[in-house]
Every structure is written in structure tokens, then in C-alpha cells.
Coordinates of C-alpha atoms and ligand atoms in Angstrom, one line a residue:
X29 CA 107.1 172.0 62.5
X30 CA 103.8 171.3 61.5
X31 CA 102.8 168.4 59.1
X32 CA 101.8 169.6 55.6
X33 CA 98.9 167.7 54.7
X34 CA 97.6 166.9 51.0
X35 CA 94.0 165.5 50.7
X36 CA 92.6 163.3 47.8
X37 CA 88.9 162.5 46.6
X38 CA 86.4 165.2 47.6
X39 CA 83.7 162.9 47.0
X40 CA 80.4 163.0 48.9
X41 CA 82.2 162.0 52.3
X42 CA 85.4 163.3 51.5
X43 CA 84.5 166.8 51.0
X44 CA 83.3 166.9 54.6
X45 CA 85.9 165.5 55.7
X46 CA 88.6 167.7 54.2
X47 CA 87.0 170.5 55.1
X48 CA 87.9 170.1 58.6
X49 CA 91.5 168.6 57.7
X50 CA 92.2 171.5 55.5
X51 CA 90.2 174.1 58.6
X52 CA 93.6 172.8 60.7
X53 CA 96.3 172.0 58.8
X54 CA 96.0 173.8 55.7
X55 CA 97.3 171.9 52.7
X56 CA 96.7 170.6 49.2
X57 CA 93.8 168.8 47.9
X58 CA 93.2 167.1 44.6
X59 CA 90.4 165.3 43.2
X60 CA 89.8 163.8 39.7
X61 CA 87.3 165.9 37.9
X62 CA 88.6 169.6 38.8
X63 CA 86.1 171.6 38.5
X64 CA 85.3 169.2 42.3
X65 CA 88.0 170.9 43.4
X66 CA 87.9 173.7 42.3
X67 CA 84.6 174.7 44.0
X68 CA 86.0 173.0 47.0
X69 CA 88.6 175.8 47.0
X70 CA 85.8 179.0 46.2
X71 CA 84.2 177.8 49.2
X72 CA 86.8 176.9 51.7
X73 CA 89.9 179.2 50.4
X74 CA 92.0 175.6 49.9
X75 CA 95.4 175.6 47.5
X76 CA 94.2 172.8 45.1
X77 CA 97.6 171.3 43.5
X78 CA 97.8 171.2 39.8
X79 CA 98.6 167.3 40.0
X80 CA 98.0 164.6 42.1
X81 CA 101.6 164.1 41.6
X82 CA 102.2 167.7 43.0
X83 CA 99.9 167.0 46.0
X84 CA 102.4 163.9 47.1
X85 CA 105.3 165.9 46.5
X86 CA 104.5 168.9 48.3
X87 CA 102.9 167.0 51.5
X88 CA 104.2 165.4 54.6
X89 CA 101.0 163.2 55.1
X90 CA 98.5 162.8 52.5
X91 CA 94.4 161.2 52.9
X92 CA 93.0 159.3 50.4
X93 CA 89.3 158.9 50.3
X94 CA 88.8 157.2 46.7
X95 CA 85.6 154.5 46.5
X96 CA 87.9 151.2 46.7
X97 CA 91.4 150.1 47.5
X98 CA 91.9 149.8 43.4
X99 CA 91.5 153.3 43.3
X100 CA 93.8 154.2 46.0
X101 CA 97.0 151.7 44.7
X102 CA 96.4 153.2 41.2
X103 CA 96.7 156.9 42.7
X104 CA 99.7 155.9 45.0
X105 CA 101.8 153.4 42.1
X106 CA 101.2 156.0 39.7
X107 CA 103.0 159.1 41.9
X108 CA 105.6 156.3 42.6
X109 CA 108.8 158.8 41.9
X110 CA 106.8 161.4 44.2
X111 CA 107.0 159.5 47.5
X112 CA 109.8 159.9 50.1
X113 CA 111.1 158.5 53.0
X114 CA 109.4 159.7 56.5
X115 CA 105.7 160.5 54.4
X116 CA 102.5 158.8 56.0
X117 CA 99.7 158.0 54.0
X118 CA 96.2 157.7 55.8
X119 CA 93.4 155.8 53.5
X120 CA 90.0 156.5 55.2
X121 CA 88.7 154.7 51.7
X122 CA 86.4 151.9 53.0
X123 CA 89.4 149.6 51.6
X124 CA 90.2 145.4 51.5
X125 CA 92.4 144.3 53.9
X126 CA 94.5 142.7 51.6
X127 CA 94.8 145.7 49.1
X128 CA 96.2 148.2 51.9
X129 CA 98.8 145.5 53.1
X130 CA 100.0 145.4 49.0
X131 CA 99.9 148.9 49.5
X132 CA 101.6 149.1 53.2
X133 CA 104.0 146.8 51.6
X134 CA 105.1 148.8 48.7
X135 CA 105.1 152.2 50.4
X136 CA 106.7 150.1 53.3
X137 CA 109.9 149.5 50.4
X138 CA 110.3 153.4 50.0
X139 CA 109.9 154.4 53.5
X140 CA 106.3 155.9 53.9
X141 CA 103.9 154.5 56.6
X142 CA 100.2 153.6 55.9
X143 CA 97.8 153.6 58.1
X144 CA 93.8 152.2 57.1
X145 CA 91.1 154.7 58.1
X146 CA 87.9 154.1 57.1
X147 CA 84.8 156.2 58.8
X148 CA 81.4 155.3 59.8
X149 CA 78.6 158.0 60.7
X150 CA 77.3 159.3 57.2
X151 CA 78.1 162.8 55.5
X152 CA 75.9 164.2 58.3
X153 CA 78.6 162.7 60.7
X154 CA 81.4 163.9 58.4
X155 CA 80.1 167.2 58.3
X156 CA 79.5 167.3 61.9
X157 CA 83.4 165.9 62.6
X158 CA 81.5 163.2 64.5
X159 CA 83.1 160.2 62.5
X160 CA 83.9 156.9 64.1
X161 CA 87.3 156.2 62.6
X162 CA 88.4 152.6 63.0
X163 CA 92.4 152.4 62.1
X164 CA 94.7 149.8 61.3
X165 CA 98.7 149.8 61.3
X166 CA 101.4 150.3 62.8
X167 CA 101.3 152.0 67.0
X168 CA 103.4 155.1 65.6
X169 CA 101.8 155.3 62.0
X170 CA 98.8 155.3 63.9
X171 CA 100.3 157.9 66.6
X172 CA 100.9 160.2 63.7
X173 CA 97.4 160.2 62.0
X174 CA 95.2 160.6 65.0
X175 CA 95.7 164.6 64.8
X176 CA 94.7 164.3 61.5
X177 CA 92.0 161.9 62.0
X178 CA 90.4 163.9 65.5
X179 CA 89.4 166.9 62.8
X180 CA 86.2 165.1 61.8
X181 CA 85.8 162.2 64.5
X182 CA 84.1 161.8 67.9
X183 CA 85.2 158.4 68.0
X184 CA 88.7 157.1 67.3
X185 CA 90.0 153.2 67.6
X186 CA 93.0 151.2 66.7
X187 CA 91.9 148.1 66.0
X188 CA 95.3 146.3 64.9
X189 CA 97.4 145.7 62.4
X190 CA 96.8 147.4 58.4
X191 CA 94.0 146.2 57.1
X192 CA 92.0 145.5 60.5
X193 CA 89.8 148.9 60.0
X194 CA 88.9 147.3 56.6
X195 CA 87.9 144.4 58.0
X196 CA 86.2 146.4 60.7
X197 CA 84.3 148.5 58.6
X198 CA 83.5 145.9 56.3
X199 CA 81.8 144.3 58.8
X200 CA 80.0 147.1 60.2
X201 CA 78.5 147.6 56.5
X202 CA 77.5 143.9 56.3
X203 CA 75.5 144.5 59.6
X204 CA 73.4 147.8 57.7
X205 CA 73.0 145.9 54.9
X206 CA 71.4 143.2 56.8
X207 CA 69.4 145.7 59.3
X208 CA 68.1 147.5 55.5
X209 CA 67.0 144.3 54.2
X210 CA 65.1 142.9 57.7
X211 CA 63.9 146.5 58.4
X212 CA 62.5 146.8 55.0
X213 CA 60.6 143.2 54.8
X214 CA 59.2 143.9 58.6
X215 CA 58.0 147.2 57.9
X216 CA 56.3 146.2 54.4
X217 CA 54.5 143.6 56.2
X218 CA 53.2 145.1 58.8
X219 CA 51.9 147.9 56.2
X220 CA 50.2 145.4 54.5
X221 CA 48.5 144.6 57.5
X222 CA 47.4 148.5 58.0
X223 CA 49.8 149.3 60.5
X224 CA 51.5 152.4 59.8
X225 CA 55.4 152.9 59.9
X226 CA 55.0 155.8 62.4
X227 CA 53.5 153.5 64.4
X228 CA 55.1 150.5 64.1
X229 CA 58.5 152.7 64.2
X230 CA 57.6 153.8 68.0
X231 CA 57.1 150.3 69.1
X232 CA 60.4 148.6 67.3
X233 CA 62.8 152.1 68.4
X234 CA 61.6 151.5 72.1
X235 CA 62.0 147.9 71.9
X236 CA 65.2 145.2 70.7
X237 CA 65.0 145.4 67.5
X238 CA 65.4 149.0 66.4
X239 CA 68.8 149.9 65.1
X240 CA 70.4 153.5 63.5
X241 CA 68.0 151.8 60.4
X242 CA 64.8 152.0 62.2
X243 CA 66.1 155.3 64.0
X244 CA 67.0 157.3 61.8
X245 CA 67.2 155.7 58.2
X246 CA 63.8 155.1 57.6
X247 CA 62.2 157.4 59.1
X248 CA 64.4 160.2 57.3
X249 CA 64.1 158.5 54.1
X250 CA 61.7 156.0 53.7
X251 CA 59.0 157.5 55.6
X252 CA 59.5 160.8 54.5
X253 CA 59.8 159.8 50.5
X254 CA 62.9 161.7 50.4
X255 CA 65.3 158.9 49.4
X256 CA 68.4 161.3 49.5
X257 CA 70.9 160.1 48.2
X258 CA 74.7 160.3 50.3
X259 CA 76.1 157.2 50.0
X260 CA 76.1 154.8 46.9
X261 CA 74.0 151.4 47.0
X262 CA 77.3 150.6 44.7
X263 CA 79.8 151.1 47.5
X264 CA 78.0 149.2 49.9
X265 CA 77.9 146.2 47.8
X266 CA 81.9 146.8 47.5
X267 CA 81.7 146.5 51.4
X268 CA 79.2 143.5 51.9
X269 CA 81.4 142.1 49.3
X270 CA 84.4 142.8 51.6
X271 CA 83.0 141.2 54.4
X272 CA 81.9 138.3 52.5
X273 CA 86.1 137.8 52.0
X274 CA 87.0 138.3 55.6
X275 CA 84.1 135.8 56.6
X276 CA 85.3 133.2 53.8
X277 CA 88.6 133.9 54.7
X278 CA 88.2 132.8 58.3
X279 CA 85.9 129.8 57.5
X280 CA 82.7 131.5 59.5
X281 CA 79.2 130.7 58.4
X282 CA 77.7 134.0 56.0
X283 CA 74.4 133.1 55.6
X284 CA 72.7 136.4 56.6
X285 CA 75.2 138.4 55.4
X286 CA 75.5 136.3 52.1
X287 CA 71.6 137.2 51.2
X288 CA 72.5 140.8 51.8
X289 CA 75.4 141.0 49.3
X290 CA 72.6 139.0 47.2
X291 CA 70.1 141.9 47.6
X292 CA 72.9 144.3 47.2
X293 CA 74.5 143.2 43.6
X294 CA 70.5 142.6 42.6
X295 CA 69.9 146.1 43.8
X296 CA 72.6 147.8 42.1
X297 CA 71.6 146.3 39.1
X298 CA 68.4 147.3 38.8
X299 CA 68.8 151.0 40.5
X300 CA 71.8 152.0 38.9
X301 CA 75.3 153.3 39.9
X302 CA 74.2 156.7 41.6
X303 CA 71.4 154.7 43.9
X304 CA 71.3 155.7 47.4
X305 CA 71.7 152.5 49.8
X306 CA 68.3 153.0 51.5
X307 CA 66.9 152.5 47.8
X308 CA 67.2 148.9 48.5
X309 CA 64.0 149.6 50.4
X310 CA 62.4 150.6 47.3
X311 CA 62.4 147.3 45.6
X312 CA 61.1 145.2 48.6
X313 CA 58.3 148.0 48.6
X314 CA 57.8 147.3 44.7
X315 CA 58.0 143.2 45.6
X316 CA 55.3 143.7 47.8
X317 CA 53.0 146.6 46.3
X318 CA 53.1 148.6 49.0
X319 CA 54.8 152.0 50.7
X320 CA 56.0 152.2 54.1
X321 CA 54.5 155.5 55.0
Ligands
LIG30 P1 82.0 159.2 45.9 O1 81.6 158.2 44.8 O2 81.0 160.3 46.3 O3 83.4 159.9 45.6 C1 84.5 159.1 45.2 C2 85.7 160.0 45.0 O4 86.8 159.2 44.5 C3 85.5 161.2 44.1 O5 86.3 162.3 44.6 C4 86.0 160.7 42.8 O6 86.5 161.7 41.9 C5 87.2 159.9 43.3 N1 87.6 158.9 42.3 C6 86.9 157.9 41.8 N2 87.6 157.1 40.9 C7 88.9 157.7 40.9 C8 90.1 157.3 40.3 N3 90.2 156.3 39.5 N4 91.2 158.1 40.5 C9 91.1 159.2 41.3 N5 90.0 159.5 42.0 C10 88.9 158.8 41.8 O7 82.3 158.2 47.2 P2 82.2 158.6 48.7 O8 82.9 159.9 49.0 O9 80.8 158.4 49.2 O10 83.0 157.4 49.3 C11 84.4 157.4 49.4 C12 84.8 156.2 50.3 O11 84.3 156.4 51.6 C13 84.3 154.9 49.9 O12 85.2 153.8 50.1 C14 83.0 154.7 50.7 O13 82.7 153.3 50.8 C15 83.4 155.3 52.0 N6 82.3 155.9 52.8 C16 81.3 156.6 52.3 C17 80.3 157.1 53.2 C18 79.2 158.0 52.7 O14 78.2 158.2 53.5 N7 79.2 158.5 51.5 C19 80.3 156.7 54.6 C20 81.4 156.0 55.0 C21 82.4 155.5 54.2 P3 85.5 162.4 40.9 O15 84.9 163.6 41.5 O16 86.3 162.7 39.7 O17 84.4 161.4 40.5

């Protein structure tokens, strides 16, 4: 019989996402301010459960996407009479290792598998089902979600245990943060020399330093001036931050990835929690009075 599967957060990358879930399997979704889901169901013809609690109950597997672990114990503690034996829960949150192993552990107690999923590839990629999915648990847990997880990814790996996507992604976000920050200070330079970003741009993309930042990030954002915002300067700090723990936590050096959590918290302060991640670009521009154009 086919898995009934419930789908939580419809935020900007989840939406995507569980469109393409919900295109396969159907299902419930739920997400905290209703009238979110609601429009999610106008536009996709999805049953949205009248609880979160309902969701759980009335789901074989359920997907979280909620901004932090936090979020996603608070959800799953607080439907604790809901859960049942045999259930899966995949978390494609960009989560802390050590969170989703609490987690693991107490849906472990009652029976239900997890299995960390965080993505990579943008809302484009989401919307696209061209996600890179990195996954962490158990070889069966992780047997079960891959269905579930193919619907919006091109690229699917299980990196080890719960908690190793975390880590993983973590990671990967600490290396943006960095290629933002280097990107940014290059590129305002050599504007300040006279050398345009188109320019400069065709040079670094054919050459070793480009990177998806001097691809398709600044071009698409910077150079254009449309800043767009899809994914939250806030969360990316949460994931530097992340990384920061797993490189502590393993006694490697973090220098480069410690001034880019720097630039992060700074830049969340001053750009406020809706900022777009490539706004971090903006304030290096401001620093050195000048547009990368
Ligand atoms: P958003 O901020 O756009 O959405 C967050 C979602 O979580 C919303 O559905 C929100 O509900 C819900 N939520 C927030 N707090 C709670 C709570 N206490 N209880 C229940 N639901 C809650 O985030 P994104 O969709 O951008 O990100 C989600 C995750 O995916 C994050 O971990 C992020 O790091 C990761 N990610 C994001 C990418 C992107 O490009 N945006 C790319 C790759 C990973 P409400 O509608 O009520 O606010």
C-alpha cells in the first residue's frame, strides 16, 4: 500500500518542495500561519489538516522543513501522543547534528525512524525538483525516504549516520558564506579600480576562482540590483553557526569560516530578519562606497 505522507512548513523552500511530494503521494500538509496553507491548497488541490497533531496522526511518513532543529523537536514533542510505531519522519530542515540525534533518540523510544534531509540548490532548485539531498540515518530509514526525497532532487547521498547531512550541509553553507564574503571584497575592489563586474565576472567564471557565487549569485543579484530575496541572511548564520560546532567539535582550525559567521551575525543585525543572504554584499559595497555593477 502506498505511504500516506504529511508535509510540514511551506516556507519559501518548503512550498516547492511539497509541491512535488504532495504531485506523488498525495497527503496532508500543515504549516503555522494558515492562511500559508491555505493558498498552498487553492493552488495545488492539497488536503491541509486542521492540526499539526491531525497531520501526524493521519500519515505514514511526515517532512518537516521548519528553520532550525528547535523548531522541528518542538513540533514533534508536542504531537507526542500522535506518533506510532512503524512512522518515519524525514527533516529536510537544515538541522544540528546533535538536535536530530535527541530527536532520533526520542522518536527512536516510540518506534518511529528519523532520517536528516537537508537540501542544497535554492528555491529555483526546489522548484525545479533538482535538489541535492544529503541524508543521515539509518540504511532502511534512509531506504524508505528516498521515494519521497527523488520528488524534488537530482542528486541524492547518504552520508552516514543521523545528523551527518546536518553536518554536511552545515558545511556546505560555511563554504557560501565564505565564497559571498571573498566574492564581494574581490569584486568591490576591482570596481574601485574601474573594472566592471561584467568584466571581471568573465575572467574569474573562466578561471579558479569562480564558484555558483560568481556564476550565478552575483550576477543575478548583485549585478543586476535585484537583491531577491529566497533564502534568509538569518538562516545562514544558523548554518555557519552549525558548522562552527562541528569544526570546534572536532578540534579543526575555523579561521575562514569563523570571519564568515562574524560577517554573518553583523549582517543580520544590521539588515534585519527578512534579509536575503546575498545582502551581505550590500554592506561590503557600503564599506567601500562603491556598486558592483
Ligand atoms: P522560511 O523562513 O521561509 O519558512 C520557515 C517555515 O517554518 C514556515 O513554514 C514557518 O511557518 C515555519 N515555522 C517557523 N517557526 C515555526 C514554529 N515554531 N512552529 C511551526 N512552524 C514554524 O524558511 P525556508 O523555507 O527558507 O527554510 C526552511 C529550512 O530549509 C531552513 O532550515 C533553511 O536553512 C533550509 N534551506 C532553505 C533554502 C532556501 O533557499 N530558502 C535552501 C536550502 C535549505 P510560518 O509560515 O507560520 O512562518
Amino acid at each position: 500500500m502506498a505511504e500516506r505522507v504529511g508535509f510540514i512548513g511551506l516556507g519559501a523552500i518548503g512550498r516547492p518542495m511539497a509541491k512535488h511530494v504532495i504531485a506523488r503521494f498525495g497527503g496532508l500538509v500543515w504549516n503555522r500561519t494558515p492562511e500559508r496553507s491555505r493558498r498552498f491548497a487553492d493552488e495545488t488541490g492539497a488536503t491541509v489538516a486542521p492540526s499539526v497533531a491531525a497531520l501526524v496522526e493521519g500519515s505514514d511518513v511526515v517532512v518537516t522543513c521548519l528553520p532550525t532543529s528547535r523548531e522541528v523537536r518542538e513540533v514533534v514533542q508536542g504531537t507526542e501522543r500522535q506518533w506510532r510505531s512503524g512512522q518515519l519522519l524525514i527533516d529536510a530542515t537544515s538541522g544540528d547534528p546533535a538536535t536530530s540525534r535527541e530527536i532520533a533518540a526520542w522518536l527512536g523510544q516510540r518506534g518511529v525512524s528519523f532520517v536528516d534531509a537537508p537540501v542544497s540548490g535554492g528555491t529555483s532548485g526546489a522548484a525545479a525538483g533538482k535538489l541535492a539531498v544529503m541524508l543521515g540515518g539509518e540504511a532502511a530509514a534512509v531506504a524508505r525516504a528516498h521515494p519521497i526525497v527523488e520528488t524534488c532532487a537530482a542528486k541524492i547521498v547518504h552520508v552516514g549516520g543521523v545528523g551527518t547531512g546536518d553536518a554536511l550541509k552545515a558545511i556546505n553553507n560555511a563554504l557560501l558564506a565564505v565564497s559571498i564574503e571573498a566574492a564581494g571584497e574581490g569584486l568591490a575592489a576591482l570596481a574601485k579600480l574601474g573594472v566592471p563586474a561584467a568584466k571581471a565576472l568573465e575572467v574569474i567564471n573562466a578561471s579558479s576562482g569562480r564558484s555558483n557565487v560568481t556564476e550565478n549569485l552575483i550576477p543575478e543579484r548583485v549585478v543586476s540590483r535585484k537583491w531577491p530575496r529566497t533564502f534568509r541572511l538569518a538562516l545562514l548564520d544558523k548554518d555557519v553557526g552549525i558548522a562552527l560546532d562541528v569544526l570546534r567539535q572536532t578540534g579543526v582550525p575555523h579561521e575562514a569560516i569563523g570571519m564568515a559567521k562574524q560577517a554573518c551575525a553583523e549582517g543580520r543585525k544590521r539588515l534585519g530578519a527578512e534579509a536575503d543572504h546575498v545582502e551581505l554584499v550590500k554592506l561590503i559595497e557600503e564599506q567601500a562606497g562603491v556598486e558592483i555593477r
